[in-house]
Structures are given as C-alpha cells and as structure tokens.
C-alpha cells in the first residue's frame, strides 16, 4: 500500500525563513524521491523559471499520521542540482565535513511562545499578567498555559525518533522550551527544523500559534532564545579547550550577532538573563554572559560551553556552521 511523505523545506522569507510542507504519495518499498515545488510562491524563484528541487536529507516516522507515513526534511536545490541561494544546510554540512576531526556535538535549547490571537496564551484579555517570577518550571493553572500542547509535542518528537532531551516552562507566561541534542551537524539542525514543524502542526489542532519571535512582548519580559551548547572532542577531554573556544567566539562576535536571528538587538539588552549585543563576555555559571561555561564543566575540567546569543528564530544551520568555523578554525591555526 502506498504511504504519505510530508516534505518539509525552508522558504525564502526574510528576515527569517519559514517552514513549508506538502504531501507526496510514495509507492510501498520506495524511498521518498527528489521532488519539487513552485518557488515563485515562496520567494525562491521568478515566475518564468519557477521550479525548485527538493532533495531529501532525513526521513523520520510521521507521528501525526502514524502508520508507515514519514516526515521528510529536505534541502532546496536549483535544477542543475547545485544548492539554491536560500539553502543554508549545504554550507553547514561542508563545514562539518571540513572540521570532521573535531567531532563537534550540539545541543540546542529552543524557546518559543504560544499565542492565542494577538496575545500570549493565558494572558488576560486586557492588561498584563503578574510579573515574572512564578512561571519558570511552575505548576498550576494560574501560572502554566499550554501544557497539553507541550506534552503532545514531546510525545510526537519521541515517536519521530528525534533526539529530544527535555521540556520546561519558561520565564514568561505562555513561553516554553524544548531541547534537541546532543548530536552532530547538520543532523541537529535537521531535527530542530522537524521539531519546529511538529510544534506548529500540533498547535494548529489547539487553535494557537507557536511563535519564535526573539522579543514576543516588549517591556519587562524575557525574550526567547535558542541557546546553543556545543563541544569538540578536545573540549570533552580538557578544560583549556573549553576556554579557548569561548575566547575564539569573542574574536568573531560581530559576525555571529549579525547572523543569530532577526530582532537580536531587542533581546540582547543586558537584561533578562542576556548580555548586550554590543559586548562579548564569558564566565562560569553566568547567564548574563554571552557564553556560559557550566559549573560542572569548570569542576570536571572538561565538557562543553553554551552560546546564549542565538535567537529563538535563528537558522540552526547558520548558527552551528558559524560556531564550527569560528571555534574549529581558530583551533586549527
């Protein structure tokens, strides 16, 4: 019996790419083939030359449709089979291969905010909820909103075989986080995009929207990030490599800030557990630094570090590539 393959890809929207998807019926026993779409409808082609190729890179079980159906993460190609200009995965894969001897692992903490219409889920129709303080990892209907969606999403990620590591309620009401990893590149970014798609698709059934905006509500409220934890085999063996990685990121801070997501200036203000986008810092157990070295790493003298600058809306292909190029490139000099 044929099965359904839901093809996912990144469009040409700016300043942040959006996920698109469509379904192909595939004969039983066949793998999802190369396919295509109308790029003139996704800001990826002109109308007189509109074909863009979808090349499968990762297929996982489809937890929405079940059965033998699959979700297919793809990368976009031109009709000559070269990477499309909006294809950020190709460069990520190339950097990963170039610095393969470093065996880099990533774990990404994806924050997001549920919206019910124009307001975050659970917020009063007029005015604001109580100030931040009781919402982070809280329990109770007075502080937690959307847990049923979060649980359904976590189950879906597990059924899809993604490397989901956990979930938690975040500092602002209506705001949550899930984590993907640790896993190598470009797989960690493939899985994060699939997990984002699953979140949006499941939220549809509840009539809410999952926003990845960096500063979903202006004022005295936390923004939303995609804190990116990473390590090399050298960092997993010695503390000096962890410190060297943090210092390397400081040497290339401007390029990272420019590519860590739209609205970063609104989020990285030096408040709400962030460092200012204008400055670079790193420190042990410091959530107000650009890069945090976990206290366990300082104690064990080996492990990983956390780049706290990427926005929730960052392209993980871009963020992981930049970190690989900066850290591994500096270590290779």
mmCIF file of C-alpha atoms in Angstrom:
data_model
loop_
_atom_site.group_PDB
_atom_site.id
_atom_site.type_symbol
_atom_site.label_atom_id
_atom_site.label_comp_id
_atom_site.label_asym_id
_atom_site.label_seq_id
_atom_site.Cartn_x
_atom_site.Cartn_y
_atom_site.Cartn_z
ATOM 1 C CA UNK A 1 0.000 0.000 0.000
ATOM 2 C CA UNK A 2 1.352 3.497 -0.793
ATOM 3 C CA UNK A 3 2.379 5.776 2.064
ATOM 4 C CA UNK A 4 2.301 9.530 2.626
ATOM 5 C CA UNK A 5 5.547 11.508 2.720
ATOM 6 C CA UNK A 6 5.311 15.036 4.093
ATOM 7 C CA UNK A 7 8.156 17.034 2.520
ATOM 8 C CA UNK A 8 9.471 19.932 4.647
ATOM 9 C CA UNK A 9 11.667 22.763 3.405
ATOM 10 C CA UNK A 10 12.793 26.294 4.235
ATOM 11 C CA UNK A 11 11.385 29.087 2.100
ATOM 12 C CA UNK A 12 12.888 32.410 1.060
ATOM 13 C CA UNK A 13 11.090 34.592 3.604
ATOM 14 C CA UNK A 14 13.120 37.370 5.198
ATOM 15 C CA UNK A 15 14.376 38.185 7.719
ATOM 16 C CA UNK A 16 13.545 34.671 8.984
ATOM 17 C CA UNK A 17 12.903 31.633 6.812
ATOM 18 C CA UNK A 18 9.605 29.846 7.306
ATOM 19 C CA UNK A 19 8.851 26.161 7.032
ATOM 20 C CA UNK A 20 6.723 24.929 4.148
ATOM 21 C CA UNK A 21 5.449 21.414 3.527
ATOM 22 C CA UNK A 22 3.395 19.342 1.135
ATOM 23 C CA UNK A 23 2.456 15.687 0.760
ATOM 24 C CA UNK A 24 3.606 13.147 -1.818
ATOM 25 C CA UNK A 25 2.139 9.651 -2.171
ATOM 26 C CA UNK A 26 5.017 7.173 -2.496
ATOM 27 C CA UNK A 27 4.743 3.540 -3.529
ATOM 28 C CA UNK A 28 5.410 0.970 -0.831
ATOM 29 C CA UNK A 29 9.033 -0.164 -0.843
ATOM 30 C CA UNK A 30 10.300 3.031 -2.480
ATOM 31 C CA UNK A 31 12.240 5.785 -0.714
ATOM 32 C CA UNK A 32 10.998 9.391 -0.926
ATOM 33 C CA UNK A 33 12.422 10.640 -4.239
ATOM 34 C CA UNK A 34 13.686 14.048 -5.299
ATOM 35 C CA UNK A 35 10.664 16.275 -5.816
ATOM 36 C CA UNK A 36 9.998 19.963 -6.481
ATOM 37 C CA UNK A 37 7.772 22.966 -5.900
ATOM 38 C CA UNK A 38 6.788 26.373 -7.218
ATOM 39 C CA UNK A 39 9.498 28.682 -5.943
ATOM 40 C CA UNK A 40 7.675 31.776 -7.196
ATOM 41 C CA UNK A 41 5.168 31.257 -4.372
ATOM 42 C CA UNK A 42 7.828 31.015 -1.647
ATOM 43 C CA UNK A 43 10.145 33.932 -2.535
ATOM 44 C CA UNK A 44 12.631 31.487 -4.071
ATOM 45 C CA UNK A 45 12.194 31.895 -7.839
ATOM 46 C CA UNK A 46 10.776 34.073 -10.581
ATOM 47 C CA UNK A 47 7.535 33.077 -12.270
ATOM 48 C CA UNK A 48 9.186 32.430 -15.624
ATOM 49 C CA UNK A 49 11.709 29.991 -14.077
ATOM 50 C CA UNK A 50 9.887 28.796 -11.001
ATOM 51 C CA UNK A 51 10.966 25.197 -10.390
ATOM 52 C CA UNK A 52 12.968 24.495 -7.222
ATOM 53 C CA UNK A 53 14.157 20.990 -6.349
ATOM 54 C CA UNK A 54 13.510 19.254 -3.017
ATOM 55 C CA UNK A 55 16.283 16.814 -2.130
ATOM 56 C CA UNK A 56 15.551 14.562 0.892
ATOM 57 C CA UNK A 57 18.180 14.644 3.656
ATOM 58 C CA UNK A 58 16.377 12.976 6.596
ATOM 59 C CA UNK A 59 13.220 10.860 6.821
ATOM 60 C CA UNK A 60 11.572 10.063 10.166
ATOM 61 C CA UNK A 61 8.302 8.380 11.171
ATOM 62 C CA UNK A 62 5.322 10.730 10.946
ATOM 63 C CA UNK A 63 3.755 10.847 14.429
ATOM 64 C CA UNK A 64 0.778 12.876 13.164
ATOM 65 C CA UNK A 65 -0.441 10.444 10.503
ATOM 66 C CA UNK A 66 1.119 7.329 12.020
ATOM 67 C CA UNK A 67 1.397 4.035 10.186
ATOM 68 C CA UNK A 68 4.153 3.828 7.594
ATOM 69 C CA UNK A 69 3.926 7.537 6.775
ATOM 70 C CA UNK A 70 7.029 9.731 7.081
ATOM 71 C CA UNK A 71 8.236 13.292 7.510
ATOM 72 C CA UNK A 72 10.966 14.201 5.014
ATOM 73 C CA UNK A 73 13.339 17.064 5.778
ATOM 74 C CA UNK A 74 14.762 18.347 2.506
ATOM 75 C CA UNK A 75 17.235 20.880 1.219
ATOM 76 C CA UNK A 76 16.479 23.133 -1.726
ATOM 77 C CA UNK A 77 18.450 22.834 -4.969
ATOM 78 C CA UNK A 78 18.479 24.577 -8.324
ATOM 79 C CA UNK A 79 17.524 22.477 -11.325
ATOM 80 C CA UNK A 80 21.251 21.892 -12.041
ATOM 81 C CA UNK A 81 21.383 20.176 -8.623
ATOM 82 C CA UNK A 82 23.514 22.913 -7.057
ATOM 83 C CA UNK A 83 22.417 24.416 -3.701
ATOM 84 C CA UNK A 84 19.700 27.040 -4.010
ATOM 85 C CA UNK A 85 20.767 30.507 -2.763
ATOM 86 C CA UNK A 86 18.398 30.050 0.208
ATOM 87 C CA UNK A 87 19.924 26.657 1.083
ATOM 88 C CA UNK A 88 21.865 27.165 4.325
ATOM 89 C CA UNK A 89 22.250 23.448 5.003
ATOM 90 C CA UNK A 90 24.859 22.871 2.308
ATOM 91 C CA UNK A 91 27.389 25.235 3.909
ATOM 92 C CA UNK A 92 26.720 23.729 7.330
ATOM 93 C CA UNK A 93 27.378 20.231 6.013
ATOM 94 C CA UNK A 94 30.566 21.426 4.290
ATOM 95 C CA UNK A 95 31.948 22.972 7.486
ATOM 96 C CA UNK A 96 31.060 19.867 9.444
ATOM 97 C CA UNK A 97 32.976 17.739 6.950
ATOM 98 C CA UNK A 98 35.932 20.145 6.799
ATOM 99 C CA UNK A 99 36.380 20.016 10.570
ATOM 100 C CA UNK A 100 35.257 16.427 10.999
ATOM 101 C CA UNK A 101 38.306 15.590 13.116
ATOM 102 C CA UNK A 102 36.889 17.818 15.870
ATOM 103 C CA UNK A 103 33.766 15.623 16.184
ATOM 104 C CA UNK A 104 31.562 18.566 17.179
ATOM 105 C CA UNK A 105 28.350 17.907 19.130
ATOM 106 C CA UNK A 106 25.475 20.342 19.580
ATOM 107 C CA UNK A 107 22.508 20.632 21.902
ATOM 108 C CA UNK A 108 20.033 23.433 21.168
ATOM 109 C CA UNK A 109 17.545 24.824 23.702
ATOM 110 C CA UNK A 110 14.585 26.032 21.647
ATOM 111 C CA UNK A 111 12.417 28.605 23.402
ATOM 112 C CA UNK A 112 9.069 29.652 21.949
ATOM 113 C CA UNK A 113 5.857 31.415 22.934
ATOM 114 C CA UNK A 114 2.268 30.265 22.425
ATOM 115 C CA UNK A 115 -0.100 32.932 21.114
ATOM 116 C CA UNK A 116 -3.873 32.862 21.262
ATOM 117 C CA UNK A 117 -4.753 35.504 18.722
ATOM 118 C CA UNK A 118 -2.752 38.673 19.358
ATOM 119 C CA UNK A 119 -1.763 37.848 22.952
ATOM 120 C CA UNK A 120 0.374 35.140 24.525
ATOM 121 C CA UNK A 121 -1.614 32.114 25.653
ATOM 122 C CA UNK A 122 -3.046 32.568 29.141
ATOM 123 C CA UNK A 123 -2.650 36.337 29.255
ATOM 124 C CA UNK A 124 -5.683 38.383 30.334
ATOM 125 C CA UNK A 125 -7.703 39.987 27.509
ATOM 126 C CA UNK A 126 -6.813 43.416 28.877
ATOM 127 C CA UNK A 127 -3.603 44.377 30.634
ATOM 128 C CA UNK A 128 -0.830 42.071 31.751
ATOM 129 C CA UNK A 129 -0.411 39.011 33.951
ATOM 130 C CA UNK A 130 1.502 39.093 37.229
ATOM 131 C CA UNK A 131 5.202 39.908 36.839
ATOM 132 C CA UNK A 132 7.725 37.206 36.042
ATOM 133 C CA UNK A 133 8.796 35.024 38.919
ATOM 134 C CA UNK A 134 6.376 32.124 39.343
ATOM 135 C CA UNK A 135 6.177 30.845 35.780
ATOM 136 C CA UNK A 136 9.566 29.211 35.179
ATOM 137 C CA UNK A 137 9.180 25.433 35.650
ATOM 138 C CA UNK A 138 5.953 26.167 37.521
ATOM 139 C CA UNK A 139 2.872 24.072 38.146
ATOM 140 C CA UNK A 140 -0.765 25.100 38.418
ATOM 141 C CA UNK A 141 -3.372 26.593 36.125
ATOM 142 C CA UNK A 142 -2.637 30.100 37.426
ATOM 143 C CA UNK A 143 0.922 30.058 36.059
ATOM 144 C CA UNK A 144 1.084 27.358 33.361
ATOM 145 C CA UNK A 145 -0.596 27.659 29.967
ATOM 146 C CA UNK A 146 -0.401 25.179 27.095
ATOM 147 C CA UNK A 147 0.996 22.130 28.860
ATOM 148 C CA UNK A 148 -1.289 19.782 26.902
ATOM 149 C CA UNK A 149 0.220 21.038 23.643
ATOM 150 C CA UNK A 150 3.747 20.745 25.019
ATOM 151 C CA UNK A 151 3.174 17.151 26.138
ATOM 152 C CA UNK A 152 1.689 16.219 22.753
ATOM 153 C CA UNK A 153 4.676 17.791 21.009
ATOM 154 C CA UNK A 154 7.192 15.967 23.193
ATOM 155 C CA UNK A 155 5.464 12.643 22.510
ATOM 156 C CA UNK A 156 5.465 13.379 18.782
ATOM 157 C CA UNK A 157 9.194 14.134 18.792
ATOM 158 C CA UNK A 158 9.869 10.854 20.609
ATOM 159 C CA UNK A 159 7.714 8.920 18.147
ATOM 160 C CA UNK A 160 9.578 10.555 15.269
ATOM 161 C CA UNK A 161 12.887 9.361 16.721
ATOM 162 C CA UNK A 162 14.255 12.863 17.277
ATOM 163 C CA UNK A 163 16.955 13.471 19.892
ATOM 164 C CA UNK A 164 14.651 15.467 22.144
ATOM 165 C CA UNK A 165 16.258 15.823 25.570
ATOM 166 C CA UNK A 166 13.514 17.506 27.604
ATOM 167 C CA UNK A 167 10.991 20.317 28.042
ATOM 168 C CA UNK A 168 10.262 23.045 30.589
ATOM 169 C CA UNK A 169 8.071 26.075 31.122
ATOM 170 C CA UNK A 170 9.997 29.304 30.673
ATOM 171 C CA UNK A 171 10.211 32.640 32.498
ATOM 172 C CA UNK A 172 7.412 34.480 30.675
ATOM 173 C CA UNK A 173 3.855 33.098 30.941
ATOM 174 C CA UNK A 174 2.896 31.210 27.795
ATOM 175 C CA UNK A 175 6.554 30.577 26.998
ATOM 176 C CA UNK A 176 8.157 27.119 26.820
ATOM 177 C CA UNK A 177 11.339 25.347 25.790
ATOM 178 C CA UNK A 178 12.373 22.006 24.335
ATOM 179 C CA UNK A 179 15.892 20.749 23.756
ATOM 180 C CA UNK A 180 17.348 18.792 20.836
ATOM 181 C CA UNK A 181 20.689 17.011 21.178
ATOM 182 C CA UNK A 182 23.454 16.349 21.773
ATOM 183 C CA UNK A 183 24.011 15.282 18.184
ATOM 184 C CA UNK A 184 26.332 16.272 15.356
ATOM 185 C CA UNK A 185 25.797 18.605 12.412
ATOM 186 C CA UNK A 186 23.929 19.000 10.191
ATOM 187 C CA UNK A 187 21.662 16.426 11.882
ATOM 188 C CA UNK A 188 20.953 18.597 14.941
ATOM 189 C CA UNK A 189 19.628 21.368 12.680
ATOM 190 C CA UNK A 190 17.629 18.894 10.561
ATOM 191 C CA UNK A 191 15.957 17.602 13.714
ATOM 192 C CA UNK A 192 15.333 21.072 15.142
ATOM 193 C CA UNK A 193 13.531 22.129 11.968
ATOM 194 C CA UNK A 194 11.417 18.960 12.059
ATOM 195 C CA UNK A 195 10.623 19.593 15.742
ATOM 196 C CA UNK A 196 9.631 23.178 14.917
ATOM 197 C CA UNK A 197 7.318 21.912 12.178
ATOM 198 C CA UNK A 198 5.743 19.389 14.551
ATOM 199 C CA UNK A 199 5.172 22.121 17.126
ATOM 200 C CA UNK A 200 3.413 24.348 14.619
ATOM 201 C CA UNK A 201 1.375 21.473 13.221
ATOM 202 C CA UNK A 202 0.232 20.223 16.642
ATOM 203 C CA UNK A 203 -0.557 23.738 17.837
ATOM 204 C CA UNK A 204 -2.922 24.053 14.840
ATOM 205 C CA UNK A 205 -5.168 21.416 16.427
ATOM 206 C CA UNK A 206 -5.461 23.569 19.562
ATOM 207 C CA UNK A 207 -6.146 26.801 17.702
ATOM 208 C CA UNK A 208 -2.956 28.503 18.894
ATOM 209 C CA UNK A 209 0.269 29.657 17.263
ATOM 210 C CA UNK A 210 3.830 28.847 18.316
ATOM 211 C CA UNK A 211 5.927 31.987 17.872
ATOM 212 C CA UNK A 212 9.712 32.004 17.624
ATOM 213 C CA UNK A 213 9.935 35.800 17.857
ATOM 214 C CA UNK A 214 13.032 36.972 19.707
ATOM 215 C CA UNK A 215 11.116 39.515 21.803
ATOM 216 C CA UNK A 216 7.464 38.431 21.647
ATOM 217 C CA UNK A 217 6.326 41.080 24.150
ATOM 218 C CA UNK A 218 8.105 44.388 24.604
ATOM 219 C CA UNK A 219 8.802 45.640 28.102
ATOM 220 C CA UNK A 220 9.921 43.874 31.262
ATOM 221 C CA UNK A 221 9.534 40.355 29.867
ATOM 222 C CA UNK A 222 12.089 37.786 28.826
ATOM 223 C CA UNK A 223 12.834 37.282 25.173
ATOM 224 C CA UNK A 224 13.120 33.881 23.504
ATOM 225 C CA UNK A 225 16.422 32.310 22.555
ATOM 226 C CA UNK A 226 17.942 29.159 21.112
ATOM 227 C CA UNK A 227 20.860 28.715 23.477
ATOM 228 C CA UNK A 228 23.381 26.572 21.637
ATOM 229 C CA UNK A 229 25.549 24.171 23.616
ATOM 230 C CA UNK A 230 28.500 22.659 21.831
ATOM 231 C CA UNK A 231 31.689 20.725 22.313
ATOM 232 C CA UNK A 232 34.561 19.236 20.367
ATOM 233 C CA UNK A 233 36.387 16.053 21.286
ATOM 234 C CA UNK A 234 39.168 18.309 22.590
ATOM 235 C CA UNK A 235 36.695 20.130 24.866
ATOM 236 C CA UNK A 236 35.303 16.834 26.106
ATOM 237 C CA UNK A 237 38.858 15.910 27.102
ATOM 238 C CA UNK A 238 40.203 19.119 28.635
ATOM 239 C CA UNK A 239 39.166 22.456 30.138
ATOM 240 C CA UNK A 240 41.723 24.571 28.269
ATOM 241 C CA UNK A 241 39.927 23.767 25.009
ATOM 242 C CA UNK A 242 36.639 24.972 26.535
ATOM 243 C CA UNK A 243 38.168 28.314 27.495
ATOM 244 C CA UNK A 244 39.861 28.602 24.102
ATOM 245 C CA UNK A 245 36.508 28.011 22.380
ATOM 246 C CA UNK A 246 34.850 30.785 24.398
ATOM 247 C CA UNK A 247 37.690 33.175 23.604
ATOM 248 C CA UNK A 248 37.549 32.292 19.914
ATOM 249 C CA UNK A 249 33.862 33.231 19.806
ATOM 250 C CA UNK A 250 34.783 36.646 21.189
ATOM 251 C CA UNK A 251 37.157 37.248 18.289
ATOM 252 C CA UNK A 252 34.324 36.851 15.775
ATOM 253 C CA UNK A 253 31.435 38.237 17.819
ATOM 254 C CA UNK A 254 30.149 40.720 15.249
ATOM 255 C CA UNK A 255 29.589 38.105 12.534
ATOM 256 C CA UNK A 256 27.740 35.840 14.950
ATOM 257 C CA UNK A 257 25.477 38.643 16.189
ATOM 258 C CA UNK A 258 24.663 39.594 12.593
ATOM 259 C CA UNK A 259 23.549 36.048 11.823
ATOM 260 C CA UNK A 260 21.938 34.890 15.073
ATOM 261 C CA UNK A 261 18.391 35.893 14.171
ATOM 262 C CA UNK A 262 16.110 38.839 13.494
ATOM 263 C CA UNK A 263 15.442 41.241 16.356
ATOM 264 C CA UNK A 264 18.555 40.352 18.304
ATOM 265 C CA UNK A 265 19.038 43.942 19.426
ATOM 266 C CA UNK A 266 15.640 43.839 21.155
ATOM 267 C CA UNK A 267 16.514 40.642 23.026
ATOM 268 C CA UNK A 268 20.208 41.023 23.887
ATOM 269 C CA UNK A 269 19.882 44.150 26.000
ATOM 270 C CA UNK A 270 21.968 43.197 29.021
ATOM 271 C CA UNK A 271 18.771 42.481 30.954
ATOM 272 C CA UNK A 272 16.552 39.415 31.323
ATOM 273 C CA UNK A 273 19.456 36.951 31.515
ATOM 274 C CA UNK A 274 21.268 38.295 28.475
ATOM 275 C CA UNK A 275 24.485 40.118 27.684
ATOM 276 C CA UNK A 276 24.289 43.186 25.467
ATOM 277 C CA UNK A 277 24.709 42.505 21.770
ATOM 278 C CA UNK A 278 27.278 45.332 21.780
ATOM 279 C CA UNK A 279 29.640 43.462 24.088
ATOM 280 C CA UNK A 280 31.100 39.973 24.433
ATOM 281 C CA UNK A 281 31.758 38.150 27.672
ATOM 282 C CA UNK A 282 32.077 34.650 29.026
ATOM 283 C CA UNK A 283 32.032 33.245 32.526
ATOM 284 C CA UNK A 284 31.402 30.223 34.687
ATOM 285 C CA UNK A 285 27.717 29.753 35.589
ATOM 286 C CA UNK A 286 26.957 33.255 34.287
ATOM 287 C CA UNK A 287 23.612 33.504 32.479
ATOM 288 C CA UNK A 288 24.237 37.191 31.956
ATOM 289 C CA UNK A 289 27.275 36.432 29.800
ATOM 290 C CA UNK A 290 27.390 35.952 26.048
ATOM 291 C CA UNK A 291 28.859 32.491 26.587
ATOM 292 C CA UNK A 292 28.355 30.441 29.745
ATOM 293 C CA UNK A 293 30.710 27.761 30.981
ATOM 294 C CA UNK A 294 28.571 25.442 33.140
ATOM 295 C CA UNK A 295 29.790 24.988 36.704
ATOM 296 C CA UNK A 296 30.020 21.223 36.198
ATOM 297 C CA UNK A 297 32.447 21.818 33.331
ATOM 298 C CA UNK A 298 34.628 24.070 35.498
ATOM 299 C CA UNK A 299 34.570 21.403 38.218
ATOM 300 C CA UNK A 300 35.228 18.434 35.929
ATOM 301 C CA UNK A 301 37.747 20.370 33.824
ATOM 302 C CA UNK A 302 36.160 19.185 30.590
ATOM 303 C CA UNK A 303 32.844 19.281 28.719
ATOM 304 C CA UNK A 304 31.080 21.960 26.701
ATOM 305 C CA UNK A 305 30.097 25.627 26.624
ATOM 306 C CA UNK A 306 26.818 27.417 25.922
ATOM 307 C CA UNK A 307 26.460 30.238 23.408
ATOM 308 C CA UNK A 308 23.490 32.171 24.826
ATOM 309 C CA UNK A 309 23.239 34.683 21.994
ATOM 310 C CA UNK A 310 21.240 32.901 19.243
ATOM 311 C CA UNK A 311 17.586 33.965 18.980
ATOM 312 C CA UNK A 312 14.652 31.580 19.030
ATOM 313 C CA UNK A 313 14.204 32.411 15.336
ATOM 314 C CA UNK A 314 17.811 31.632 14.381
ATOM 315 C CA UNK A 315 18.503 29.292 11.480
ATOM 316 C CA UNK A 316 20.305 26.413 13.236
ATOM 317 C CA UNK A 317 22.191 25.547 10.058
ATOM 318 C CA UNK A 318 23.732 29.030 10.167
ATOM 319 C CA UNK A 319 24.391 29.102 13.925
ATOM 320 C CA UNK A 320 26.088 25.712 14.047
ATOM 321 C CA UNK A 321 28.147 26.453 10.946
ATOM 322 C CA UNK A 322 29.397 29.718 12.396
ATOM 323 C CA UNK A 323 30.357 28.077 15.678
ATOM 324 C CA UNK A 324 32.210 25.291 13.871
ATOM 325 C CA UNK A 325 34.038 27.712 11.584
ATOM 326 C CA UNK A 326 34.955 30.076 14.408
ATOM 327 C CA UNK A 327 35.970 27.609 17.109
ATOM 328 C CA UNK A 328 37.498 24.879 14.970
ATOM 329 C CA UNK A 329 39.041 27.355 12.562
ATOM 330 C CA UNK A 330 40.745 29.186 15.416
ATOM 331 C CA UNK A 331 41.973 25.930 16.953
ATOM 332 C CA UNK A 332 43.416 24.876 13.592
ATOM 333 C CA UNK A 333 45.646 27.934 13.222
#
